[in-house]
Short mmCIF file of C-alpha atoms in Angstrom, two decimals:
data_model
loop_
_atom_site.label_atom_id
_atom_site.label_comp_id
_atom_site.label_asym_id
_atom_site.label_seq_id
_atom_site.Cartn_x
_atom_site.Cartn_y
_atom_site.Cartn_z
CA UNK A 9 -26.32 74.75 38.73
CA UNK A 10 -25.57 71.60 40.66
CA UNK A 11 -27.42 69.52 38.09
CA UNK A 12 -25.49 71.14 35.26
CA UNK A 13 -22.29 70.29 37.08
CA UNK A 14 -23.33 66.66 37.31
CA UNK A 15 -24.27 66.58 33.64
CA UNK A 16 -20.85 67.93 32.63
CA UNK A 17 -19.16 65.40 34.91
CA UNK A 18 -21.23 62.60 33.46
CA UNK A 19 -20.46 63.74 29.89
CA UNK A 20 -16.74 63.88 30.65
CA UNK A 21 -16.73 60.40 32.11
CA UNK A 22 -18.67 58.99 29.13
CA UNK A 23 -15.97 60.39 26.86
CA UNK A 24 -12.93 59.50 28.98
CA UNK A 25 -13.81 55.95 30.04
CA UNK A 26 -14.08 54.44 26.53
CA UNK A 27 -10.76 56.11 25.57
CA UNK A 28 -9.07 54.58 28.59
CA UNK A 29 -10.66 51.22 27.96
CA UNK A 30 -9.71 51.21 24.27
CA UNK A 31 -6.12 51.87 25.17
CA UNK A 32 -5.81 48.94 27.60
CA UNK A 33 -7.84 46.06 26.19
CA UNK A 34 -6.67 44.29 23.07
CA UNK A 35 -8.45 41.43 21.35
CA UNK A 36 -6.94 38.42 19.67
CA UNK A 37 -7.15 39.08 15.89
CA UNK A 38 -5.12 36.17 14.47
CA UNK A 39 -3.05 33.23 15.64
CA UNK A 40 -0.66 30.99 13.76
CA UNK A 41 1.72 28.16 14.56
CA UNK A 42 5.04 26.90 13.22
CA UNK A 43 5.68 23.23 14.06
CA UNK A 44 9.22 22.69 15.20
CA UNK A 45 10.39 19.10 14.76
CA UNK A 46 13.71 18.00 16.39
CA UNK A 47 15.29 14.77 15.21
CA UNK A 48 17.61 13.75 18.06
CA UNK A 49 20.56 11.48 17.41
CA UNK A 50 22.21 9.90 20.49
CA UNK A 51 25.35 11.36 22.09
CA UNK A 52 28.46 9.34 21.19
CA UNK A 53 29.54 6.74 23.72
CA UNK A 54 32.57 8.12 25.55
CA UNK A 55 35.65 5.86 25.90
CA UNK A 56 36.85 5.58 29.46
CA UNK A 57 40.08 3.65 29.17
CA UNK A 58 41.77 2.00 32.17
CA UNK A 59 44.78 3.69 33.78
CA UNK A 60 47.92 3.28 31.69
CA UNK A 61 50.58 0.88 32.90
CA UNK A 62 53.67 3.00 33.29
CA UNK A 63 56.01 0.59 35.01
CA UNK A 64 57.06 -1.15 31.82
CA UNK A 65 57.93 -0.09 28.34
CA UNK A 66 57.08 -1.76 25.06
CA UNK A 67 54.00 -3.63 23.77
CA UNK A 68 51.77 -4.90 26.53
CA UNK A 69 50.03 -7.53 24.37
CA UNK A 70 50.93 -9.67 21.42
CA UNK A 71 49.12 -11.80 18.98
CA UNK A 72 50.50 -14.85 17.32
CA UNK A 73 48.79 -16.49 14.40
CA UNK A 74 49.01 -20.23 14.22
CA UNK A 75 49.57 -21.14 10.55
CA UNK A 76 48.55 -24.68 11.24
CA UNK A 77 45.27 -23.71 12.88
CA UNK A 78 42.55 -25.92 11.43
CA UNK A 79 39.20 -24.34 10.59
CA UNK A 80 36.51 -25.84 12.74
CA UNK A 81 33.94 -25.44 10.03
CA UNK A 82 34.14 -26.25 6.36
CA UNK A 83 32.20 -24.31 3.83
CA UNK A 84 29.81 -25.72 1.31
CA UNK A 85 28.72 -24.31 -1.94
CA UNK A 86 25.03 -23.52 -1.88
CA UNK A 87 22.58 -23.23 -4.66
CA UNK A 88 21.62 -19.54 -4.53
CA UNK A 89 18.95 -17.69 -6.48
CA UNK A 90 18.47 -13.96 -6.54
CA UNK A 91 15.15 -12.22 -6.86
CA UNK A 92 14.67 -8.63 -8.07
CA UNK A 93 15.86 -5.72 -5.97
CA UNK A 94 12.48 -4.70 -4.67
CA UNK A 95 10.92 -6.28 -1.70
CA UNK A 96 7.28 -6.57 -2.73
CA UNK A 97 5.02 -6.06 0.24
CA UNK A 98 2.42 -8.73 0.69
CA UNK A 99 -0.99 -7.45 -0.44
CA UNK A 100 -2.52 -8.03 2.92
CA UNK A 101 0.03 -6.02 4.97
CA UNK A 102 -0.22 -2.75 3.05
CA UNK A 103 -3.28 -0.46 3.04
CA UNK A 104 -3.95 3.17 1.92
CA UNK A 105 -6.28 5.97 2.88
CA UNK A 106 -7.02 9.14 0.95
CA UNK A 107 -6.77 12.54 2.67
CA UNK A 108 -8.55 15.39 0.98
CA UNK A 109 -9.55 18.97 1.60
CA UNK A 110 -11.32 21.83 -0.21
CA UNK A 111 -9.09 24.95 0.26
CA UNK A 112 -10.67 28.39 0.08
CA UNK A 113 -9.17 31.84 0.46
CA UNK A 114 -8.93 33.27 3.93
CA UNK A 115 -10.10 36.95 4.15
CA UNK A 116 -7.89 37.39 7.24
CA UNK A 117 -5.17 35.19 6.04
CA UNK A 118 -2.58 37.91 5.43
CA UNK A 119 -2.92 39.60 8.82
CA UNK A 120 -0.41 37.27 10.57
CA UNK A 121 1.67 34.79 8.53
CA UNK A 122 4.86 32.77 8.62
CA UNK A 123 6.94 31.73 5.64
CA UNK A 124 7.06 28.22 7.18
CA UNK A 125 4.28 25.99 8.48
CA UNK A 126 7.00 23.72 10.00
CA UNK A 127 10.76 23.49 10.38
CA UNK A 128 12.96 20.48 11.05
CA UNK A 129 16.14 20.43 13.12
CA UNK A 130 18.58 17.57 13.30
CA UNK A 131 20.74 17.66 16.45
CA UNK A 132 22.84 15.41 18.58
CA UNK A 133 21.92 15.02 22.24
CA UNK A 134 24.25 16.94 24.52
CA UNK A 135 24.98 19.79 22.08
CA UNK A 136 23.92 23.44 21.81
CA UNK A 137 23.33 24.62 18.25
CA UNK A 138 21.92 27.88 16.90
CA UNK A 139 19.74 28.16 13.80
CA UNK A 140 19.79 31.68 12.42
CA UNK A 141 16.61 33.08 10.86
CA UNK A 142 15.10 29.67 10.55
CA UNK A 143 11.63 31.21 9.87
CA UNK A 144 9.93 34.59 9.59
CA UNK A 145 6.75 35.91 11.18
CA UNK A 146 5.01 38.79 9.46
CA UNK A 147 2.30 41.22 10.55
CA UNK A 148 0.53 42.98 7.73
CA UNK A 149 -1.85 45.68 8.97
CA UNK A 150 -2.51 49.42 9.04
CA UNK A 151 -3.16 49.30 12.82
CA UNK A 152 -0.71 51.55 14.64
CA UNK A 153 -0.77 49.85 18.05
CA UNK A 154 -0.74 46.10 18.20
CA UNK A 155 0.97 43.43 20.29
CA UNK A 156 2.45 40.12 19.20
CA UNK A 157 2.60 37.35 21.77
CA UNK A 158 4.54 34.10 21.39
CA UNK A 159 5.38 30.81 23.02
CA UNK A 160 5.43 27.02 22.56
CA UNK A 161 2.13 25.27 23.05
CA UNK A 162 3.75 22.20 24.69
CA UNK A 163 7.05 20.56 25.56
CA UNK A 164 8.76 18.58 22.76
CA UNK A 165 7.11 15.19 22.50
CA UNK A 166 8.14 12.05 20.52
CA UNK A 167 4.97 10.56 19.09
CA UNK A 168 6.44 7.05 18.78
CA UNK A 169 7.00 6.51 22.48
CA UNK A 170 5.71 9.71 24.20
CA UNK A 171 9.09 10.59 25.61
CA UNK A 172 9.64 14.35 25.91
CA UNK A 173 12.08 17.13 26.72
CA UNK A 174 11.37 20.59 28.10
CA UNK A 175 10.17 23.29 25.76
CA UNK A 176 12.38 25.76 27.63
CA UNK A 177 15.37 24.03 26.15
CA UNK A 178 14.45 25.86 22.97
CA UNK A 179 15.44 29.51 23.00
CA UNK A 180 14.66 32.22 20.47
CA UNK A 181 15.60 35.68 19.55
CA UNK A 182 13.14 37.44 17.26
CA UNK A 183 14.04 40.69 15.69
CA UNK A 184 13.30 43.11 12.88
CA UNK A 185 16.77 44.56 12.60
CA UNK A 186 19.98 44.92 14.47
CA UNK A 187 20.85 45.14 17.28
CA UNK A 188 19.55 41.64 17.96
CA UNK A 189 18.20 40.71 21.31
CA UNK A 190 19.65 37.83 23.36
CA UNK A 191 18.34 34.30 23.18
CA UNK A 192 15.53 33.67 25.67
CA UNK A 193 13.74 30.42 26.41
CA UNK A 194 10.19 30.00 24.97
CA UNK A 195 7.35 29.94 27.56
CA UNK A 196 5.33 26.71 27.42
CA UNK A 197 1.60 27.27 27.44
CA UNK A 198 0.57 23.78 28.45
CA UNK A 199 2.85 24.03 31.48
CA UNK A 200 0.64 26.78 32.81
CA UNK A 201 2.56 29.73 31.46
CA UNK A 202 0.99 32.61 29.67
CA UNK A 203 2.03 33.66 26.21
CA UNK A 204 4.94 36.13 26.36
CA UNK A 205 4.88 39.49 24.62
CA UNK A 206 7.29 39.39 21.64
CA UNK A 207 6.85 43.05 20.88
CA UNK A 208 4.31 45.87 20.64
CA UNK A 209 4.55 47.71 17.39
CA UNK A 210 2.67 49.37 14.58
CA UNK A 211 1.77 48.75 11.00
CA UNK A 212 3.39 45.98 8.93
CA UNK A 213 6.50 44.30 10.30
CA UNK A 214 8.46 41.10 9.57
CA UNK A 215 10.43 39.33 12.29
CA UNK A 216 13.34 37.01 11.76
CA UNK A 217 13.39 34.19 14.31
CA UNK A 218 16.58 32.57 15.38
CA UNK A 219 16.44 29.37 17.40
CA UNK A 220 18.94 27.95 19.77
CA UNK A 221 18.45 24.43 21.16
CA UNK A 222 20.23 23.32 24.34
CA UNK A 223 19.71 19.58 24.08
CA UNK A 224 20.56 17.60 27.25
CA UNK A 225 22.87 14.62 26.80
CA UNK A 226 20.25 12.41 28.39
CA UNK A 227 17.72 13.05 25.58
CA UNK A 228 16.96 9.74 23.91
CA UNK A 229 17.00 9.26 20.18
CA UNK A 230 13.76 10.13 18.46
CA UNK A 231 11.72 12.73 16.60
CA UNK A 232 10.15 15.36 18.94
CA UNK A 233 7.82 18.20 18.02
CA UNK A 234 6.07 21.20 19.46
CA UNK A 235 4.25 24.20 17.96
CA UNK A 236 5.61 27.79 18.31
CA UNK A 237 2.43 29.92 18.54
CA UNK A 238 2.13 33.59 17.54
CA UNK A 239 -0.93 35.65 18.55
CA UNK A 240 -1.73 39.12 17.20
CA UNK A 241 -3.77 41.43 19.41
CA UNK A 242 -5.06 44.91 18.94
CA UNK B 3 51.94 -70.43 -27.78
CA UNK B 4 48.30 -70.61 -28.51
CA UNK B 5 47.50 -71.41 -24.93
CA UNK B 6 49.67 -68.54 -23.72
CA UNK B 7 47.88 -66.10 -26.02
CA UNK B 8 44.50 -67.44 -24.90
CA UNK B 9 45.54 -66.93 -21.29
CA UNK B 10 46.43 -63.31 -21.94
CA UNK B 11 43.18 -62.75 -23.69
CA UNK B 12 41.22 -64.09 -20.73
CA UNK B 13 43.25 -61.89 -18.34
CA UNK B 14 42.62 -58.74 -20.35
CA UNK B 15 38.94 -59.60 -20.57
CA UNK B 16 38.74 -60.08 -16.83
CA UNK B 17 40.55 -56.79 -16.30
CA UNK B 18 38.11 -54.96 -18.58
CA UNK B 19 35.20 -56.46 -16.76
CA UNK B 20 36.69 -55.43 -13.44
CA UNK B 21 37.20 -51.83 -14.64
CA UNK B 22 33.67 -51.66 -16.04
CA UNK B 23 32.22 -52.67 -12.73
CA UNK B 24 34.38 -50.26 -10.77
CA UNK B 25 33.88 -47.00 -12.69
CA UNK B 26 30.05 -46.77 -12.41
CA UNK B 27 30.37 -47.14 -8.61
CA UNK B 28 32.71 -44.15 -8.51
CA UNK B 29 30.26 -42.08 -10.48
CA UNK B 30 27.39 -43.21 -8.25
CA UNK B 31 29.26 -42.18 -4.97
CA UNK B 32 29.83 -38.60 -6.39
CA UNK B 33 26.17 -38.32 -7.37
CA UNK B 34 25.10 -38.89 -3.77
CA UNK B 35 26.97 -35.92 -2.19
CA UNK B 36 24.61 -34.06 0.15
CA UNK B 37 23.17 -30.66 -1.00
CA UNK B 38 22.30 -28.10 1.61
CA UNK B 39 18.92 -26.37 1.23
CA UNK B 40 18.03 -23.31 3.33
CA UNK B 41 14.98 -21.18 3.51
CA UNK B 42 13.66 -18.33 5.73
CA UNK B 43 10.18 -18.33 7.08
CA UNK B 44 8.49 -14.87 6.65
CA UNK B 45 5.86 -13.99 9.17
CA UNK B 46 2.33 -13.66 7.89
CA UNK B 47 0.89 -10.16 8.54
CA UNK B 48 -2.65 -9.05 7.95
CA UNK B 49 -3.76 -5.41 8.20
CA UNK B 50 -7.24 -3.98 8.28
CA UNK B 51 -7.50 -0.18 7.85
CA UNK B 52 -10.59 1.64 9.00
CA UNK B 53 -10.95 5.36 8.31
CA UNK B 54 -13.14 7.57 10.47
CA UNK B 55 -13.19 4.78 12.96
CA UNK B 56 -15.17 6.28 15.84
CA UNK B 57 -18.15 8.51 16.44
CA UNK B 58 -17.02 12.12 16.76
CA UNK B 59 -14.62 11.81 13.79
CA UNK B 60 -13.92 14.91 11.73
CA UNK B 61 -11.92 18.11 11.54
CA UNK B 62 -11.74 20.81 14.20
CA UNK B 63 -10.06 24.22 13.57
CA UNK B 64 -6.97 24.73 15.86
CA UNK B 65 -8.58 26.12 19.06
CA UNK B 66 -7.36 26.63 22.61
CA UNK B 67 -9.93 25.69 25.26
CA UNK B 68 -13.36 24.26 24.43
CA UNK B 69 -13.26 22.50 21.12
CA UNK B 70 -15.93 23.09 18.46
CA UNK B 71 -17.92 20.14 17.20
CA UNK B 72 -16.12 18.17 14.42
CA UNK B 73 -17.20 18.51 10.86
CA UNK B 74 -16.06 16.66 7.71
CA UNK B 75 -16.39 16.64 3.97
CA UNK B 76 -18.89 14.58 1.95
CA UNK B 77 -16.44 11.70 1.21
CA UNK B 78 -16.09 10.79 4.88
CA UNK B 79 -18.50 8.51 6.77
CA UNK B 80 -18.28 6.46 9.95
CA UNK B 81 -15.95 3.55 9.31
CA UNK B 82 -15.55 4.26 5.68
CA UNK B 83 -14.60 6.70 2.93
CA UNK B 84 -11.67 9.08 3.01
CA UNK B 85 -10.25 11.36 5.65
CA UNK B 86 -12.08 14.37 4.26
CA UNK B 87 -11.32 17.63 5.97
CA UNK B 88 -14.06 19.33 3.88
CA UNK B 89 -13.90 23.13 3.59
CA UNK B 90 -10.65 24.65 5.04
CA UNK B 91 -9.14 28.15 4.82
CA UNK B 92 -5.64 28.97 3.61
CA UNK B 93 -3.32 29.81 6.45
CA UNK B 94 -5.26 27.92 9.13
CA UNK B 95 -4.63 24.68 10.98
CA UNK B 96 -6.94 21.76 11.73
CA UNK B 97 -6.95 18.48 13.57
CA UNK B 98 -8.86 15.44 12.28
CA UNK B 99 -9.90 13.13 15.10
CA UNK B 100 -10.29 9.38 14.74
CA UNK B 101 -8.74 9.48 11.24
CA UNK B 102 -7.27 5.98 10.83
CA UNK B 103 -7.30 2.71 12.72
CA UNK B 104 -4.92 -0.20 11.79
CA UNK B 105 -5.87 -3.57 13.20
CA UNK B 106 -2.91 -5.96 12.73
CA UNK B 107 -2.80 -9.71 13.19
CA UNK B 108 0.27 -11.84 12.51
CA UNK B 109 2.31 -14.88 13.53
CA UNK B 110 5.38 -12.83 14.17
CA UNK B 111 7.49 -13.87 17.15
CA UNK B 112 9.47 -10.65 17.07
CA UNK B 113 6.83 -8.01 16.90
CA UNK B 114 5.77 -5.49 14.24
CA UNK B 115 6.93 -2.25 12.61
CA UNK B 116 4.47 0.17 11.07
CA UNK B 117 5.49 2.44 8.18
CA UNK B 118 3.28 5.34 7.13
CA UNK B 119 4.18 7.60 4.24
CA UNK B 120 2.60 9.80 1.62
CA UNK B 121 2.59 8.42 -1.90
CA UNK B 122 2.90 12.02 -3.27
CA UNK B 123 2.67 15.61 -2.21
CA UNK B 124 -0.72 17.28 -1.50
CA UNK B 125 -2.16 17.79 -5.00
CA UNK B 126 -4.56 20.44 -6.09
CA UNK B 127 -6.99 19.09 -8.73
CA UNK B 128 -8.01 22.57 -9.80
CA UNK B 129 -4.64 23.83 -11.02
CA UNK B 130 -2.32 20.84 -10.67
CA UNK B 131 -0.21 22.67 -8.06
CA UNK B 132 1.24 20.80 -5.14
CA UNK B 133 2.13 21.53 -1.57
CA UNK B 134 4.86 19.47 0.22
CA UNK B 135 3.14 16.81 2.32
CA UNK B 136 5.83 17.08 5.04
CA UNK B 137 4.82 20.69 5.86
CA UNK B 138 1.12 20.18 5.36
CA UNK B 139 -0.02 16.91 6.91
CA UNK B 140 1.08 15.73 10.34
CA UNK B 141 0.13 12.51 12.23
CA UNK B 142 -0.51 12.08 15.93
CA UNK B 143 -1.17 9.02 18.10
CA UNK B 144 -4.77 8.71 19.02
CA UNK B 145 -6.99 6.20 20.86
CA UNK B 146 -10.07 4.05 20.44
CA UNK B 147 -12.16 6.71 22.11
CA UNK B 148 -11.79 9.87 24.22
CA UNK B 149 -9.60 11.65 21.75
CA UNK B 150 -8.26 14.89 23.22
CA UNK B 151 -5.90 15.97 20.43
CA UNK B 152 -6.26 19.56 19.20
CA UNK B 153 -4.78 21.59 16.39
CA UNK B 154 -2.05 22.63 18.86
CA UNK B 155 -1.02 19.17 19.89
CA UNK B 156 2.50 18.19 18.74
CA UNK B 157 2.45 16.20 15.52
CA UNK B 158 5.03 14.49 13.36
CA UNK B 159 5.34 15.45 9.68
CA UNK B 160 4.06 12.87 7.23
CA UNK B 161 6.95 12.13 4.89
CA UNK B 162 6.87 11.69 1.14
CA UNK B 163 7.97 8.15 0.32
CA UNK B 164 11.27 7.38 -1.37
CA UNK B 165 9.94 3.93 -2.31
CA UNK B 166 8.50 3.13 -5.74
CA UNK B 167 4.87 4.14 -6.07
CA UNK B 168 2.80 1.76 -8.16
CA UNK B 169 -0.53 2.79 -9.57
CA UNK B 170 -2.89 5.14 -7.81
CA UNK B 171 -4.90 8.20 -8.85
CA UNK B 172 -7.56 10.48 -7.37
CA UNK B 173 -9.93 7.52 -7.07
CA UNK B 174 -7.62 4.47 -6.87
CA UNK B 175 -5.25 3.64 -4.09
CA UNK B 176 -1.55 3.20 -4.89
CA UNK B 177 0.93 0.74 -3.43
CA UNK B 178 4.57 1.30 -2.52
CA UNK B 179 7.46 -1.10 -3.22
CA UNK B 180 10.36 -0.74 -0.85
CA UNK B 181 14.03 -1.78 -1.22
CA UNK B 182 14.82 -0.11 2.11
CA UNK B 183 12.20 0.67 4.73
CA UNK B 184 12.11 4.15 6.36
CA UNK B 185 12.02 4.71 10.10
CA UNK B 186 8.84 3.13 11.53
CA UNK B 187 6.13 5.42 12.85
CA UNK B 188 5.03 2.83 15.36
CA UNK B 189 6.49 -0.42 16.69
CA UNK B 190 5.34 -3.20 19.03
CA UNK B 191 6.76 -6.41 20.42
CA UNK B 192 3.37 -8.04 20.03
CA UNK B 193 2.16 -10.17 17.16
CA UNK B 194 -1.32 -8.58 17.18
CA UNK B 195 -1.91 -4.88 17.85
CA UNK B 196 -4.12 -1.84 17.15
CA UNK B 197 -2.79 1.52 16.05
CA UNK B 198 -4.87 4.71 16.08
CA UNK B 199 -3.93 7.95 14.35
CA UNK B 200 -5.24 11.50 14.04
CA UNK B 201 -4.08 13.90 11.34
CA UNK B 202 -3.33 17.63 11.44
CA UNK B 203 -3.69 19.80 8.33
CA UNK B 204 -1.67 22.98 8.20
CA UNK B 205 -2.77 24.87 5.13
CA UNK B 206 -0.09 27.26 3.87
CA UNK B 207 -1.20 30.85 3.59
CA UNK B 208 -0.02 30.75 -0.09
CA UNK B 209 -2.04 27.63 -0.98
CA UNK B 210 -4.27 28.17 -4.06
CA UNK B 211 -7.98 27.35 -3.92
CA UNK B 212 -9.19 23.94 -4.98
CA UNK B 213 -9.74 20.29 -4.00
CA UNK B 214 -6.56 18.76 -2.74
CA UNK B 215 -5.86 15.03 -2.12
CA UNK B 216 -3.06 12.65 -1.22
CA UNK B 217 -2.90 8.92 -0.41
CA UNK B 218 -1.25 7.83 2.80
CA UNK B 219 0.04 4.25 2.59
CA UNK B 220 0.64 2.05 5.67
CA UNK B 221 2.90 -0.97 5.52
CA UNK B 222 3.26 -3.40 8.46
CA UNK B 223 6.08 -5.90 8.58
CA UNK B 224 7.51 -8.31 11.09
CA UNK B 225 10.48 -6.88 13.06
#
């Protein structure tokens, strides 16, 4: 009797444990990136005028032109010749390299996709601008219980001089339909943060991704990029 | 009377001689006015481009963590050939390490600007379709050795040139004529410098199958 009891207990455990495990452990099935490039233009130089003189009225300065002023330089006619409009690069300072690739179909290529491989934002330093539905992320599957994680792989880096600004300056709200969530900053993986859960859902879904960039005024002019990364697990 | 007429004749003759001797001198003085000649010295710039410039060159699928060993297509070899990603899948991203090295020597006293652009979009030889180069190929700064770039490293889109493309084809390199230069991808205050670049390839999920190619043209000028 005791041995039968143990056998039933063992059988029950062998059934229950895999079910519990299957429900809690998800594996990465697909991962895509969308490169976000930000072209930063400098903030305008602010004018800080001196305090206004209020003790007197009228024009504070005047300018008188001297009609008899002699030019300190005479001008000579020069023999000028004009070449064609194109500046022809010297043969020795221009070189080319061919880039090639043999593209094949991806059997898992439709599982997780975006309609953009990269997006470009032009923004002035010191401004906050929103970019509605700048790209979509789509999950196409019959699985009824999956999770979609997201984040930026790195901070935004300018390749020409390696200057950077924080990835958390870029916020997103990703939604299927209204009501829309609030903007939240991306996590940045290379800063030691884990990917954040965008949503757990089922079957095929398409997310609209709005971006909002809070660009500090101190950001220097340049072209910065990072990769928004989406990971599907089930 | 005759003596008076003779005197006038001599006077007129002398006057004529005096005028004849004076006028040429006036012409000669105007012919010697100075003419200003100006010219501008253009720095001499010499570029050597080496593809696949270091051992370990080749493409790696975008991977977080330990990187797989690089591979490449048949047209790539150490120090020569093309930047050949070889077999890639639609919808996947790749980095190509040690893709291009520019060695620049010049007599510029103001430094150098490097311009790098695509001569065309990424072209499929199988069905003549194209994919925009600016969303497909990205460039990253690299180094002579110890390249740690991955498919997730931030890259800058390679732009399609707005200059005039001359010549070129699948097996012949084009050149680009500029009336206005784009923004430089690299810049230095030195007369001589080395520039190292990796490429990233982001294959759109909708890309059709086939052999794609594009020429990247580098131009280096004195600042």
